[in-house]
Amino acid sequence: MKKLVLIGYMGAGKSTVGQALAKRMQVLFWDLDAYIEEKQKRSISEIFAQDGEESFRQLETKYLKELLEREEDGVLSAGGGLPLRKENRELLKKAGYTVYLLVSKETVLERLKEDGSRPLLQVADREARIEEMLRIRHPIYLEAANISIVTDGRTIEEIVEEILGNSYFGKNS
Ligand code: S3P
């Protein structure tokens, strides 16, 4: 295994699961959004507000490449929109192993109800926005991933165990 990448919608638990997984596997962990914020010295919301989504997407690809090129093995949690670009999906296919963390609209609404840090969810009808985005993105996430894991109602440990116990993962680690 070189890189294990977690993808999925906002609120799926990519960062939390990623951290726990990296600890278990004793490899490095990177959160791509946090990495972008650190490199750019501004928040994701500021990047969206100042430069627009397209600029953010370019930065996302640039820093994805930077992290994938690193020598060390590691777990990487990607932003929810990263697999939308074909270029990024191709990079993921080459990188190692991609896991899709599936989440329902209801869980996203509940988990992010106090959250103001996701610019794409700052809309009047959040429920409709999430539903529409999930409908468009779900097939893209499926296509990008080696395996998919349902996260609703499950603990971090259960999700980590499922990823570690996956036979495909075992063969490629
Ligand atoms: C986005 C998801 C966010 C962040 C940005 C855009 C998206 O990351 O990259 O707000 O398009 O789904 P998380 O999935 O970590 O919230």
CSV table of C-alpha atoms and ligand atoms in Angstrom, one decimal:
chain,number,residue,atom,x,y,z
A,1,MET,CA,0.0,0.0,0.0
A,2,LYS,CA,1.2,3.5,-0.8
A,3,LYS,CA,-1.8,5.7,-0.2
A,4,LEU,CA,-5.2,4.8,1.0
A,5,VAL,CA,-7.6,7.6,0.1
A,6,LEU,CA,-11.0,8.2,1.7
A,7,ILE,CA,-13.7,9.8,-0.4
A,8,GLY,CA,-17.4,10.6,0.1
A,9,TYR,CA,-19.8,13.4,0.8
A,10,MET,CA,-19.3,16.1,3.4
A,11,GLY,CA,-20.0,14.8,6.9
A,12,ALA,CA,-19.3,11.2,6.0
A,13,GLY,CA,-16.5,11.0,8.6
A,14,LYS,CA,-13.5,10.9,6.2
A,15,SER,CA,-11.2,12.9,8.5
A,16,THR,CA,-12.2,11.0,11.7
A,17,VAL,CA,-12.0,7.6,10.1
A,18,GLY,CA,-8.8,8.5,8.3
A,19,GLN,CA,-7.1,9.5,11.5
A,20,ALA,CA,-8.2,6.3,13.3
A,21,LEU,CA,-7.2,4.2,10.3
A,22,ALA,CA,-3.7,5.8,10.0
A,23,LYS,CA,-3.1,5.2,13.7
A,24,ARG,CA,-4.0,1.5,13.4
A,25,MET,CA,-1.9,1.1,10.3
A,26,GLN,CA,0.9,3.2,11.8
A,27,VAL,CA,1.3,5.3,8.8
A,28,LEU,CA,1.0,9.1,8.2
A,29,PHE,CA,-2.3,10.8,7.9
A,30,TRP,CA,-3.2,13.9,5.8
A,31,ASP,CA,-6.5,15.8,5.5
A,32,LEU,CA,-6.4,17.5,2.1
A,33,ASP,CA,-8.6,20.4,3.2
A,34,ALA,CA,-6.5,21.1,6.2
A,35,TYR,CA,-3.3,20.8,4.0
A,36,ILE,CA,-4.7,23.3,1.5
A,37,GLU,CA,-5.6,25.7,4.4
A,38,GLU,CA,-2.1,25.4,5.8
A,39,LYS,CA,-0.4,25.9,2.5
A,40,GLN,CA,-2.7,28.8,1.5
A,41,LYS,CA,-2.8,30.3,5.0
A,42,ARG,CA,-6.5,30.9,4.7
A,43,SER,CA,-9.7,28.8,5.2
A,44,ILE,CA,-11.6,26.9,2.6
A,45,SER,CA,-14.5,29.4,3.0
A,46,GLU,CA,-12.0,32.3,2.4
A,47,ILE,CA,-10.7,30.6,-0.8
A,48,PHE,CA,-14.2,30.1,-2.1
A,49,ALA,CA,-15.2,33.7,-1.2
A,50,GLN,CA,-12.1,35.4,-2.6
A,51,ASP,CA,-11.3,33.3,-5.7
A,52,GLY,CA,-14.3,31.1,-6.4
A,53,GLU,CA,-14.9,27.4,-6.5
A,54,GLU,CA,-12.9,26.8,-9.7
A,55,SER,CA,-9.7,28.2,-8.1
A,56,PHE,CA,-10.3,26.0,-5.1
A,57,ARG,CA,-10.6,23.0,-7.4
A,58,GLN,CA,-7.3,23.8,-9.0
A,59,LEU,CA,-5.6,24.0,-5.7
A,60,GLU,CA,-7.2,20.7,-4.7
A,61,THR,CA,-5.7,19.0,-7.7
A,62,LYS,CA,-2.3,20.6,-7.1
A,63,TYR,CA,-2.1,19.6,-3.5
A,64,LEU,CA,-3.5,16.1,-4.2
A,65,LYS,CA,-0.6,15.5,-6.6
A,66,GLU,CA,1.8,16.9,-4.0
A,67,LEU,CA,0.7,14.5,-1.3
A,68,LEU,CA,0.4,11.5,-3.6
A,69,GLU,CA,4.0,12.0,-4.8
A,70,ARG,CA,5.3,11.7,-1.3
A,71,GLU,CA,7.4,8.6,-0.7
A,72,GLU,CA,5.8,7.6,2.6
A,73,ASP,CA,2.8,5.3,2.9
A,74,GLY,CA,-0.2,7.1,4.3
A,75,VAL,CA,-3.9,7.6,4.6
A,76,LEU,CA,-5.4,10.7,3.0
A,77,SER,CA,-8.9,12.1,3.5
A,78,ALA,CA,-10.1,14.0,0.4
A,79,GLY,CA,-12.6,16.9,0.3
A,80,GLY,CA,-16.1,15.8,-0.8
A,81,GLY,CA,-15.8,17.4,-4.3
A,82,LEU,CA,-12.4,16.0,-5.2
A,83,PRO,CA,-13.6,12.9,-7.2
A,84,LEU,CA,-15.7,15.1,-9.5
A,85,ARG,CA,-12.7,15.9,-11.7
A,86,LYS,CA,-11.7,13.1,-14.0
A,87,GLU,CA,-8.0,14.1,-13.6
A,88,ASN,CA,-8.3,13.5,-9.8
A,89,ARG,CA,-10.1,10.2,-10.3
A,90,GLU,CA,-7.2,9.0,-12.5
A,91,LEU,CA,-4.7,10.1,-9.9
A,92,LEU,CA,-6.6,8.2,-7.3
A,93,LYS,CA,-6.6,5.0,-9.4
A,94,LYS,CA,-2.8,5.2,-9.6
A,95,ALA,CA,-2.3,6.1,-6.0
A,96,GLY,CA,-3.2,2.9,-4.4
A,97,TYR,CA,-6.6,2.2,-2.8
A,98,THR,CA,-9.7,4.3,-2.6
A,99,VAL,CA,-12.5,3.8,-0.1
A,100,TYR,CA,-15.9,5.5,-0.4
A,101,LEU,CA,-17.6,6.3,2.9
A,102,LEU,CA,-21.3,6.3,2.2
A,103,VAL,CA,-23.6,8.5,4.2
A,104,SER,CA,-27.3,9.3,4.1
A,105,LYS,CA,-28.8,12.8,3.7
A,106,GLU,CA,-30.3,12.5,7.2
A,107,THR,CA,-27.0,11.8,8.8
A,108,VAL,CA,-25.3,14.7,6.9
A,109,LEU,CA,-28.0,17.1,8.0
A,110,GLU,CA,-27.7,15.9,11.6
A,111,ARG,CA,-23.9,16.0,11.7
A,112,LEU,CA,-23.5,19.3,10.0
A,113,LYS,CA,-26.4,21.2,11.6
A,114,GLU,CA,-24.1,23.6,13.5
A,115,ASP,CA,-21.5,23.7,10.7
A,116,GLY,CA,-20.8,27.0,8.8
A,117,SER,CA,-17.5,26.0,7.3
A,118,ARG,CA,-18.9,24.3,4.1
A,119,PRO,CA,-19.5,27.1,1.5
A,120,LEU,CA,-21.6,24.8,-0.7
A,121,LEU,CA,-24.1,24.2,2.1
A,122,GLN,CA,-24.7,27.8,2.9
A,123,VAL,CA,-28.1,27.8,1.2
A,124,ALA,CA,-31.7,28.4,2.4
A,125,ASP,CA,-32.8,24.8,1.6
A,126,ARG,CA,-29.9,22.7,2.8
A,127,GLU,CA,-31.9,19.4,2.6
A,128,ALA,CA,-32.7,19.9,-1.1
A,129,ARG,CA,-29.1,20.9,-1.8
A,130,ILE,CA,-27.7,17.8,-0.1
A,131,GLU,CA,-30.2,15.5,-1.8
A,132,GLU,CA,-29.4,16.9,-5.2
A,133,MET,CA,-25.6,16.7,-4.7
A,134,LEU,CA,-25.8,13.1,-3.4
A,135,ARG,CA,-27.8,12.1,-6.4
A,136,ILE,CA,-25.2,13.5,-8.8
A,137,ARG,CA,-22.1,12.5,-6.8
A,138,HIS,CA,-23.0,9.0,-5.6
A,139,PRO,CA,-22.3,7.3,-9.0
A,140,ILE,CA,-19.1,9.3,-9.3
A,141,TYR,CA,-17.9,8.2,-5.8
A,142,LEU,CA,-18.8,4.6,-6.7
A,143,GLU,CA,-16.8,4.8,-9.9
A,144,ALA,CA,-13.8,6.3,-8.2
A,145,ALA,CA,-13.6,3.8,-5.3
A,146,ASN,CA,-12.3,0.3,-4.9
A,147,ILE,CA,-14.7,-0.4,-2.1
A,148,SER,CA,-17.7,1.3,-0.5
A,149,ILE,CA,-18.7,1.3,3.1
A,150,VAL,CA,-22.0,2.3,4.7
A,151,THR,CA,-21.2,4.6,7.7
A,152,ASP,CA,-24.7,5.4,9.0
A,153,GLY,CA,-25.2,4.3,12.6
A,154,ARG,CA,-21.8,2.7,12.8
A,155,THR,CA,-18.9,3.5,15.1
A,156,ILE,CA,-15.5,4.7,13.9
A,157,GLU,CA,-14.0,1.4,15.1
A,158,GLU,CA,-16.5,-0.7,13.1
A,159,ILE,CA,-15.7,1.2,9.9
A,160,VAL,CA,-11.9,1.0,10.5
A,161,GLU,CA,-12.3,-2.8,11.1
A,162,GLU,CA,-14.3,-3.2,7.9
A,163,ILE,CA,-11.6,-1.4,5.8
A,164,LEU,CA,-8.8,-3.3,7.4
A,165,GLY,CA,-10.6,-6.7,7.0
A,166,ASN,CA,-11.4,-6.2,3.4
A,167,SER,CA,-9.7,-8.9,1.3
A,168,TYR,CA,-9.0,-6.6,-1.6
A,169,PHE,CA,-7.2,-4.2,0.8
A,170,GLY,CA,-5.2,-7.1,2.2
A,171,LYS,CA,-3.9,-8.1,-1.2
A,172,ASN,CA,-2.8,-4.6,-2.0
A,173,SER,CA,-1.3,-3.5,1.2
B,1,S3P,C1,-16.5,20.2,-0.6
B,1,S3P,C2,-16.2,19.5,0.6
B,1,S3P,C3,-15.4,20.0,1.7
B,1,S3P,C4,-14.4,21.1,1.1
B,1,S3P,C5,-15.2,22.1,0.3
B,1,S3P,C6,-16.0,21.5,-0.9
B,1,S3P,C7,-17.4,19.5,-1.6
B,1,S3P,O1,-14.6,19.0,2.3
B,1,S3P,O2,-13.4,20.5,0.3
B,1,S3P,O3,-16.1,22.8,1.2
B,1,S3P,O4,-17.5,20.0,-2.7
B,1,S3P,O5,-18.1,18.5,-1.2
B,1,S3P,P1,-15.3,17.9,3.3
B,1,S3P,O6,-15.9,16.8,2.5
B,1,S3P,O7,-14.1,17.4,4.1
B,1,S3P,O8,-16.3,18.6,4.1
